[in-house]
PDB file of C-alpha atoms in Angstrom:
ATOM      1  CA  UNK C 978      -2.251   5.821   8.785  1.00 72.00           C
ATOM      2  CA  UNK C 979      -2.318   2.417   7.571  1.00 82.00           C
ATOM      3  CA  UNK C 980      -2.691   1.465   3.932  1.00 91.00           C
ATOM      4  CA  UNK C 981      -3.162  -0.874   1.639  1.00 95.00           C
ATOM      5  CA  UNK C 982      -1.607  -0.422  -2.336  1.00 96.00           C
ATOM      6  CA  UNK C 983      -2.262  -3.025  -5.059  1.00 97.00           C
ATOM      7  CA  UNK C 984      -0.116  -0.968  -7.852  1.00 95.00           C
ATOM      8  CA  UNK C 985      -1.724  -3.625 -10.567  1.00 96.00           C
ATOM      9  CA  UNK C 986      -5.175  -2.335 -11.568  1.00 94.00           C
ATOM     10  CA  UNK C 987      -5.406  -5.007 -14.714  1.00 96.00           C
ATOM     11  CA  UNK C 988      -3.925  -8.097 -15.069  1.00 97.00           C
ATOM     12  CA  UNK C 989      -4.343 -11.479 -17.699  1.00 97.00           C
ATOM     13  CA  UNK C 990      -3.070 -14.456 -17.819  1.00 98.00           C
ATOM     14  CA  UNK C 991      -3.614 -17.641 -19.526  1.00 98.00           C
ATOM     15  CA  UNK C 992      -5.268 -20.680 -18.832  1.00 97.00           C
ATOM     16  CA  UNK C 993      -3.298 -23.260 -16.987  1.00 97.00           C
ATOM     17  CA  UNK C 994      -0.357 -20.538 -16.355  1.00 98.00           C
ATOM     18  CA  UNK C 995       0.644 -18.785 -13.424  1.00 98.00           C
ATOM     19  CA  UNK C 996       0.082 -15.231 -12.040  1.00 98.00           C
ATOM     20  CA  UNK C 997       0.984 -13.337  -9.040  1.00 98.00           C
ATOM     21  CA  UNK C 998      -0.560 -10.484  -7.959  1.00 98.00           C
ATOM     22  CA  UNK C 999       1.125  -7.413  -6.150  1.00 98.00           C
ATOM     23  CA  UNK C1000      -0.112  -5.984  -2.408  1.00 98.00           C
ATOM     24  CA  UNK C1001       2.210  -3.657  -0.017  1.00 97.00           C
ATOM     25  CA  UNK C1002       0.701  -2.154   3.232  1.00 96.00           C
ATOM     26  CA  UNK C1003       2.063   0.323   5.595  1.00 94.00           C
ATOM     27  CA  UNK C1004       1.954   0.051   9.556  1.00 91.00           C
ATOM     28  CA  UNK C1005       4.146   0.266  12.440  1.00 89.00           C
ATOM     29  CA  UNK C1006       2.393  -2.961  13.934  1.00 87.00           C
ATOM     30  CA  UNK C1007       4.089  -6.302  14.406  1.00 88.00           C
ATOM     31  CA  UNK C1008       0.692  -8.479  14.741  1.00 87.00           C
ATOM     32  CA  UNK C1009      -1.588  -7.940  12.414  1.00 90.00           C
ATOM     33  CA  UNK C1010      -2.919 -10.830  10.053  1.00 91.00           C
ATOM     34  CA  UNK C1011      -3.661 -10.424   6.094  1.00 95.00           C
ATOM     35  CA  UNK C1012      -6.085 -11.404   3.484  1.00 95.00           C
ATOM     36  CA  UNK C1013      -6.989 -12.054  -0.274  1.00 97.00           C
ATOM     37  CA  UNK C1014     -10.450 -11.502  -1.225  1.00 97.00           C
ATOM     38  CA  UNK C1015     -11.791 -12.439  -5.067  1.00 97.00           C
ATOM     39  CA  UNK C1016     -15.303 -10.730  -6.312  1.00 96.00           C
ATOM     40  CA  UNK C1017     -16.250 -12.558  -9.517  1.00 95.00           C
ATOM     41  CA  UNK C1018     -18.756 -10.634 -11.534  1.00 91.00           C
ATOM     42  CA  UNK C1019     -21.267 -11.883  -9.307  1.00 90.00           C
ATOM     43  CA  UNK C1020     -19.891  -9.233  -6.880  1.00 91.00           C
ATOM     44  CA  UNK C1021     -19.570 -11.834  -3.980  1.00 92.00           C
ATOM     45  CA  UNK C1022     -16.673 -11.341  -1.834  1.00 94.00           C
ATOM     46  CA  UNK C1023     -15.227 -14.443  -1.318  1.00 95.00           C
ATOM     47  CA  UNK C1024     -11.854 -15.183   0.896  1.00 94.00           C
ATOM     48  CA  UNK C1025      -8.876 -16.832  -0.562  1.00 96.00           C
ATOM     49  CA  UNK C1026      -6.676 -16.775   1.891  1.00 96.00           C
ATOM     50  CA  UNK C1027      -5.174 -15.668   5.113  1.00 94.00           C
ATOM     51  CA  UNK C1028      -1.944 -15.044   6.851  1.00 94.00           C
ATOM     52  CA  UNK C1029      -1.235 -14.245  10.234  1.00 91.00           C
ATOM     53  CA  UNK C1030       2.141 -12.099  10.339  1.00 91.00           C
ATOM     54  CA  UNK C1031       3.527 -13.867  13.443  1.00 89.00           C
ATOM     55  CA  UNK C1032       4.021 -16.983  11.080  1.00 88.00           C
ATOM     56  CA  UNK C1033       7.389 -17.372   8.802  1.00 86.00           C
ATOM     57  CA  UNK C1034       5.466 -19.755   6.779  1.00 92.00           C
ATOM     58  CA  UNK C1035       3.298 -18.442   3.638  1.00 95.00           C
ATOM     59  CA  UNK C1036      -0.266 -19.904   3.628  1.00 94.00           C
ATOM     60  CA  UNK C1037      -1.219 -21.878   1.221  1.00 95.00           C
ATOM     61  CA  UNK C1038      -4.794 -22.947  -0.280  1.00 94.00           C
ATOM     62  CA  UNK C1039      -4.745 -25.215  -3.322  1.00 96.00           C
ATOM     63  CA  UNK C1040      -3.611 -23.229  -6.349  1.00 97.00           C
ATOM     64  CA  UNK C1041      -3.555 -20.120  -4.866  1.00 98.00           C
ATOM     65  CA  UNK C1042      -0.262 -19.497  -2.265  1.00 97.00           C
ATOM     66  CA  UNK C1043       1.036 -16.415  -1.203  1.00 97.00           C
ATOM     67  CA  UNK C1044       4.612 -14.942  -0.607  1.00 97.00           C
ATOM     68  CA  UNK C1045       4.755 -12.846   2.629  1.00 96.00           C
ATOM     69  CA  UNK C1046       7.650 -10.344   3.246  1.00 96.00           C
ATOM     70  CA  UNK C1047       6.970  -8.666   6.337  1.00 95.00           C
ATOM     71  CA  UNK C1048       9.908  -6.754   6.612  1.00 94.00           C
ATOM     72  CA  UNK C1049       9.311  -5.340   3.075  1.00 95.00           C
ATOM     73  CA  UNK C1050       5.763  -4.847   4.070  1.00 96.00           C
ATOM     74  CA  UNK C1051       4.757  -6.737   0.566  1.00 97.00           C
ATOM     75  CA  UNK C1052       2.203  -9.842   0.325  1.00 97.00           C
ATOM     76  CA  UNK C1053       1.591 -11.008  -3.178  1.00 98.00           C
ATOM     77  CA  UNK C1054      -1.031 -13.635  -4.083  1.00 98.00           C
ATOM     78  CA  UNK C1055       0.419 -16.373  -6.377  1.00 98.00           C
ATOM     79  CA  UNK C1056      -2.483 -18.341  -8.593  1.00 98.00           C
ATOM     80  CA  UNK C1057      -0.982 -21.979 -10.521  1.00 98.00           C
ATOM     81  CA  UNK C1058      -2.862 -23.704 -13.074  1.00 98.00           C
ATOM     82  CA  UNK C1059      -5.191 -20.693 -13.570  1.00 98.00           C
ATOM     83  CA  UNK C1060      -8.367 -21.441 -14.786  1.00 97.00           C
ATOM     84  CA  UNK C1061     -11.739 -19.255 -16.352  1.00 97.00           C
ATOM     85  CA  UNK C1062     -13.343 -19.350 -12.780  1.00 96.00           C
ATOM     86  CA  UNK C1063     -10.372 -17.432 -11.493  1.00 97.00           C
ATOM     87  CA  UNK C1064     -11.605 -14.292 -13.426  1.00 97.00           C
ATOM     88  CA  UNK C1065     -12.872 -11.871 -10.741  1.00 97.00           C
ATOM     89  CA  UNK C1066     -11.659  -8.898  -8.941  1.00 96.00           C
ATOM     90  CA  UNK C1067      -8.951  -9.942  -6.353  1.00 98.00           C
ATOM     91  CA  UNK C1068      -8.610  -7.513  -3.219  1.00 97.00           C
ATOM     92  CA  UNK C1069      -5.658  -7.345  -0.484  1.00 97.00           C
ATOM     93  CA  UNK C1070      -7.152  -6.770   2.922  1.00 95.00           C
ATOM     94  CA  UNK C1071      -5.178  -6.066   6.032  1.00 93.00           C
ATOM     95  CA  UNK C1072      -6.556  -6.626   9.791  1.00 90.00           C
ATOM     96  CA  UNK C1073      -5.060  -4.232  12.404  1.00 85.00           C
ATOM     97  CA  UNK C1074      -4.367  -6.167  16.008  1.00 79.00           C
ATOM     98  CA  UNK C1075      -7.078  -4.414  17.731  1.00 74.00           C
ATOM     99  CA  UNK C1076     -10.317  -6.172  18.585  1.00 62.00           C
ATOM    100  CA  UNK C1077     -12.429  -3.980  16.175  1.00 72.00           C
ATOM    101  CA  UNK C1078     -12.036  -6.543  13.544  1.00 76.00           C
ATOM    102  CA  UNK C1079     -12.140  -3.942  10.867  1.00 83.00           C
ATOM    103  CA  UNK C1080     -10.824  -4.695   7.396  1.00 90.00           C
ATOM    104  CA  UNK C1081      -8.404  -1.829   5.107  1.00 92.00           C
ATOM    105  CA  UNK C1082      -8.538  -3.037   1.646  1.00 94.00           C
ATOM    106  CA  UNK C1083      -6.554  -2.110  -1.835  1.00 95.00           C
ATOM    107  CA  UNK C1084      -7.752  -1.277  -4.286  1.00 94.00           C
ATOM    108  CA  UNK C1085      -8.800  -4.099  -6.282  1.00 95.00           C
ATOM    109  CA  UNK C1086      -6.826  -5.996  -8.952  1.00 97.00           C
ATOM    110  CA  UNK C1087      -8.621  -7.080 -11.609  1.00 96.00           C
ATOM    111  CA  UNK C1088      -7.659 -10.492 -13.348  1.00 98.00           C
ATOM    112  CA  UNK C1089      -8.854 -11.804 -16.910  1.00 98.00           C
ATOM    113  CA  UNK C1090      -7.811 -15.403 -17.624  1.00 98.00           C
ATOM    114  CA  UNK C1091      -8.056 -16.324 -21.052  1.00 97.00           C
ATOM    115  CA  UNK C1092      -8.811 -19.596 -22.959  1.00 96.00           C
TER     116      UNK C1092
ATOM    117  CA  UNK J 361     -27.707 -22.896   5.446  1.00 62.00           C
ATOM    118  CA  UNK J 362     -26.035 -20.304   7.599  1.00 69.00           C
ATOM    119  CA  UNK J 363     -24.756 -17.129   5.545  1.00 92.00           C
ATOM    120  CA  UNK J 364     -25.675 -13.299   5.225  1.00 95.00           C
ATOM    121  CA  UNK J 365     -28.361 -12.035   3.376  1.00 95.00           C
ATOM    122  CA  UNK J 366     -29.364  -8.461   2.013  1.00 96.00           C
ATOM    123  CA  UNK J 367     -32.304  -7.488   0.614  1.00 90.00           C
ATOM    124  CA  UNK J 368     -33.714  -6.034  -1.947  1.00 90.00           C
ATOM    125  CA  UNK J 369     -30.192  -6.660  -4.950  1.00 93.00           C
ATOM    126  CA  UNK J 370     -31.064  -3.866  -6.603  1.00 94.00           C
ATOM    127  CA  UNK J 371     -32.503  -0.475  -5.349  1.00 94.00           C
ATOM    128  CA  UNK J 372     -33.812   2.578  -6.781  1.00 93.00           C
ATOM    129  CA  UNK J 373     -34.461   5.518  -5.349  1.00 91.00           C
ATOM    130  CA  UNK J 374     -35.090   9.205  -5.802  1.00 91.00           C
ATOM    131  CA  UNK J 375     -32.789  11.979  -5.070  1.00 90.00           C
ATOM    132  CA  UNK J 376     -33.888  13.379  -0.910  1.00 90.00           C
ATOM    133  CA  UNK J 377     -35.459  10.650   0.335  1.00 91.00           C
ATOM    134  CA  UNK J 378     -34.655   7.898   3.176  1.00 93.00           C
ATOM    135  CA  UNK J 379     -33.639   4.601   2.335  1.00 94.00           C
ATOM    136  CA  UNK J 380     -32.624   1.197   4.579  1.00 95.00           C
ATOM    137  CA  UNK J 381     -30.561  -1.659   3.330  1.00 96.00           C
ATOM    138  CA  UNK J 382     -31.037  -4.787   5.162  1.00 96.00           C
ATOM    139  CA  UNK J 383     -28.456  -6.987   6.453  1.00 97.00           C
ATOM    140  CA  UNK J 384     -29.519 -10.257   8.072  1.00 97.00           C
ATOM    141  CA  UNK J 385     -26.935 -13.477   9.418  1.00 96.00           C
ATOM    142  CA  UNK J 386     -27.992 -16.500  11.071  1.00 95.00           C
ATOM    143  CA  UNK J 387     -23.859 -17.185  11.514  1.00 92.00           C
ATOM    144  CA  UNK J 388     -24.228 -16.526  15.122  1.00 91.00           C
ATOM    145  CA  UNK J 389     -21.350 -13.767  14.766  1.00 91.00           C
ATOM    146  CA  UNK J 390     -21.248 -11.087  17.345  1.00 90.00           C
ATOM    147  CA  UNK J 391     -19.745  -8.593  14.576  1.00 91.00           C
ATOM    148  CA  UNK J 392     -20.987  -6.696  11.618  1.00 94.00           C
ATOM    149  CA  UNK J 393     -20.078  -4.250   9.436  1.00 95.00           C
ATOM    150  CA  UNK J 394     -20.891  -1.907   6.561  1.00 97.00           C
ATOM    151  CA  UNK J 395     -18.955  -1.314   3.132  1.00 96.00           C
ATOM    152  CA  UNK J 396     -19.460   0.885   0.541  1.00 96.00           C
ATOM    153  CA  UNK J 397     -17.461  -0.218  -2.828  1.00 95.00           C
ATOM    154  CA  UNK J 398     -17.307   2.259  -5.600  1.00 93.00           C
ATOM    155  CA  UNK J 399     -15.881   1.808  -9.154  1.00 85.00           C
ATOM    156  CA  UNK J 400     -12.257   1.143  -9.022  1.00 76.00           C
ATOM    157  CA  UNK J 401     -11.612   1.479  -5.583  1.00 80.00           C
ATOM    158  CA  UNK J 402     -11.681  -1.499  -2.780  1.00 86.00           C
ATOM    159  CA  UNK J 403     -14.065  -1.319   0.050  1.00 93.00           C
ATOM    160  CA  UNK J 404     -14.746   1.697   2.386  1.00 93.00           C
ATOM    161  CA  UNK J 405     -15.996   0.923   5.806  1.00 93.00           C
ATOM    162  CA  UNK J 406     -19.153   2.889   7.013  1.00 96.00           C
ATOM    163  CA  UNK J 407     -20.114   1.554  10.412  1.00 96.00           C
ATOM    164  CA  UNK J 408     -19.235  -1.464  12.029  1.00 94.00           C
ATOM    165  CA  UNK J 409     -21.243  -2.920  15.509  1.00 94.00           C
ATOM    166  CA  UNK J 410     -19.144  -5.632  17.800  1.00 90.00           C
ATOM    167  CA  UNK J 411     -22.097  -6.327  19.911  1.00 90.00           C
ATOM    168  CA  UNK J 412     -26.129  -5.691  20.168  1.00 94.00           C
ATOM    169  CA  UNK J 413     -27.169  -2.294  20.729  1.00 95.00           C
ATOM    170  CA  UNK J 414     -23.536  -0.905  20.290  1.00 93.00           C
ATOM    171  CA  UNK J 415     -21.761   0.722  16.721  1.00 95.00           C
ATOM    172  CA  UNK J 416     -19.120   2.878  15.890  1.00 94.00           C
ATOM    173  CA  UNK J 417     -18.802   5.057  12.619  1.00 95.00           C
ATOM    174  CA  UNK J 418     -15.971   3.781  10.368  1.00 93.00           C
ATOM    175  CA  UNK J 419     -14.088   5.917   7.584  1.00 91.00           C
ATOM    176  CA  UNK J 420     -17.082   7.282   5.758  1.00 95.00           C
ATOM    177  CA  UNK J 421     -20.350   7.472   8.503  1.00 96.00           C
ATOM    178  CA  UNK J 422     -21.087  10.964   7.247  1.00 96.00           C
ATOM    179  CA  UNK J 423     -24.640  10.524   5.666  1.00 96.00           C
ATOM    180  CA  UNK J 424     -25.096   7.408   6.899  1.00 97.00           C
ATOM    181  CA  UNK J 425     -27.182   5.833  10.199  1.00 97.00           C
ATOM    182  CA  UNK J 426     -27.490   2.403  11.517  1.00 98.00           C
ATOM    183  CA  UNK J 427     -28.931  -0.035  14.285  1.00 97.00           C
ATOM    184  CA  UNK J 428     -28.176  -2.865  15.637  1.00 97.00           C
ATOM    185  CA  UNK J 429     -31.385  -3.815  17.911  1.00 97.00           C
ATOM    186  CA  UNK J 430     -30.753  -7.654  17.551  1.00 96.00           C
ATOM    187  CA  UNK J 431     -27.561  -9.785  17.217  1.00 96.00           C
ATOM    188  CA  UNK J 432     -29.017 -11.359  13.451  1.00 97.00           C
ATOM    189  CA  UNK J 433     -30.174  -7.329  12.270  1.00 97.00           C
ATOM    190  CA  UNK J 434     -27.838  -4.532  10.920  1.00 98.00           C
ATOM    191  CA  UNK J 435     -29.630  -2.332   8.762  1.00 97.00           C
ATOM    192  CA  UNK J 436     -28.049   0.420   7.412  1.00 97.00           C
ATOM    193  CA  UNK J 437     -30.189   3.721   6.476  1.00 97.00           C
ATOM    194  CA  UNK J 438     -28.511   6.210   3.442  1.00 95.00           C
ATOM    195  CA  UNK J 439     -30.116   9.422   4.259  1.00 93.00           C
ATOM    196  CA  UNK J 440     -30.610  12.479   1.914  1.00 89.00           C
ATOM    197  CA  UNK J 441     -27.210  14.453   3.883  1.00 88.00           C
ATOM    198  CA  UNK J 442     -25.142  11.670   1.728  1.00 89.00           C
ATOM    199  CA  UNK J 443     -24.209  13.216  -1.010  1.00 89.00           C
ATOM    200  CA  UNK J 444     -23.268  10.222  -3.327  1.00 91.00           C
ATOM    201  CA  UNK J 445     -25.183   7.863  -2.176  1.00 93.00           C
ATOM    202  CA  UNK J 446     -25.102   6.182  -5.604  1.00 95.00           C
ATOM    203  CA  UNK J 447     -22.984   2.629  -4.641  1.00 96.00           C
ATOM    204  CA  UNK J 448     -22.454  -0.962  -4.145  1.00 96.00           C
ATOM    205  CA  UNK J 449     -23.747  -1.626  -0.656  1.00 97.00           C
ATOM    206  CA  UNK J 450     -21.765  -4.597   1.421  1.00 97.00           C
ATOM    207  CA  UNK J 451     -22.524  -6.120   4.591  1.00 97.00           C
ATOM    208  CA  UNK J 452     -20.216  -8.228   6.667  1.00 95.00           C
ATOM    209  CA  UNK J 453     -19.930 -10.168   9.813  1.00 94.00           C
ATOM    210  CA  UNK J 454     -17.131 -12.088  11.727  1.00 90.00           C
ATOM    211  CA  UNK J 455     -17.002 -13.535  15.146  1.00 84.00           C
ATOM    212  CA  UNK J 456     -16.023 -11.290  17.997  1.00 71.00           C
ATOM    213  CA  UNK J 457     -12.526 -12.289  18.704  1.00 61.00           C
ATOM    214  CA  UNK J 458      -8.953 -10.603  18.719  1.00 57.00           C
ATOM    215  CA  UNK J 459      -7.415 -13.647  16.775  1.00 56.00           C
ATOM    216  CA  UNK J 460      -8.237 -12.031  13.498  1.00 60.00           C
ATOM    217  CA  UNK J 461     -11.332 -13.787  11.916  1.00 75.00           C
ATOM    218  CA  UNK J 462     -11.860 -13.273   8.357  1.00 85.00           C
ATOM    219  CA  UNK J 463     -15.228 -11.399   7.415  1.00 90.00           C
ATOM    220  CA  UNK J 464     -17.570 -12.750   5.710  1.00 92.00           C
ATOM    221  CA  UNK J 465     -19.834 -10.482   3.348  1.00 95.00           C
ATOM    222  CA  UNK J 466     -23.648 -11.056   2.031  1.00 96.00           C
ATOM    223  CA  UNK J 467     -24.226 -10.705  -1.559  1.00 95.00           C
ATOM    224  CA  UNK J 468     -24.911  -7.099  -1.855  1.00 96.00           C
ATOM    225  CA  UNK J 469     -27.166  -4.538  -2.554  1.00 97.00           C
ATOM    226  CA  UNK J 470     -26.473  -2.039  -5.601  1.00 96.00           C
ATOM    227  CA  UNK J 471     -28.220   1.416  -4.938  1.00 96.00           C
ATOM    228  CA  UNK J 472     -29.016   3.962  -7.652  1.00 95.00           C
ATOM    229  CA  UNK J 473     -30.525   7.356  -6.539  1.00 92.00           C
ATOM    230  CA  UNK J 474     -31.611   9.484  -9.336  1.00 90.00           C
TER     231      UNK J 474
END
């Protein structure tokens, strides 16, 4: 079965530093395409960003960049210059290469950035 | 302004009866989908439709019903055979493609059955 593990349930950082968050997934695919998702309080799901596997180079979207590893299965979510807005729950989602367009998520990682 | 909608944000019910959760998109997407997101765990899917009048039960259907009688409309009804039914309620909706479109989800309806 495929999964998704984000072994951080708690994170902080501080304002205007950097933090990476942790994702692994299993499968015996080879096309498949990833996501971050951030729920603020407001419980909106909002995506961050995407990566298709076939591409070597990690996708980047302002401050937030991520570091793909597909052989190690691992794609961590890298946020510079973090700021109070950033606070939210951050979820790794993982999109299987059939048509179904359904979604496998983690389990949430919840990130607190301080003043 | 296009985007998903669900209505009502908060919804009370008592324990053994019926209730639907709306989901409405004016995106134009041919796909939609059901989540169910309890404390400290990420989303489960429920049911998930890729095209009018057509749905398939996801992870966790058991309980659950749905309908998808126009391309906009995917209510979802929690019957009394779900046992928790207790939950954050999220709908979603992407366009109907195998190059991996991102989902994109309504605000959310939070259900409390007492």
């Amino acid at each position: 079965a495929q999964t998704v593990t984000q072994s951080q349930p708690e994170m902080s950082v501080q304002e205007a530093e950097t933090v990476t968050l942790s994702c692994t997934y299993d499968t015996s695919e080879n096309n498949y395409y990833l996501f971050w998702y951030k729920q603020p309080p407001s419980r909106q799901m909002i995506l961050v960003i995407r990566q298709e596997a076939y591409k070597q180079q990690n996708a980047t979207e302002n401050r937030f960049s991520v570091n793909f590893q597909k052989a190690a299965k691992s794609f961590s979510l890298k946020i510079s210059d973090s700021q109070l807005g950033d606070t939210a729950m951050y979820f790794c989602a993982f999109r299987p290469p059939s048509n179904t367009g359904k979604l496998i998520f983690g389990q949430g990682t919840t990130l607190q950035v301080k003043p | 302004d296009g985007g998903i909608t669900q209505s009502p944000k908060y919804l009370f019910r008592k324990e053994g009866q019926n209730v639907t959760l709306s989901c409405e998109q004016n995106l134009n997407h041919d796909a939609m989908y059901w989540y169910r997101q309890d404390p400290g765990q990420g989303l489960r899917l429920i049911y998930y439709s890729q095209i009018v009048n057509d749905f398939q039960k996801g992870d966790i259907a058991e309980g659950y019903s749905v309908s998808r009688e126009k391309k906009e409309s995917f209510p979802l009804t929690v019957t009394s055979a779900q046992k928790n039914p207790t939950a954050f309620y999220l709908c979603a909706s992407s366009i109907r493609s195998v190059a991996g479109p991102e989902q994109y989800f309504g605000p959310g309806t939070r259900l409390t059955v007492t």
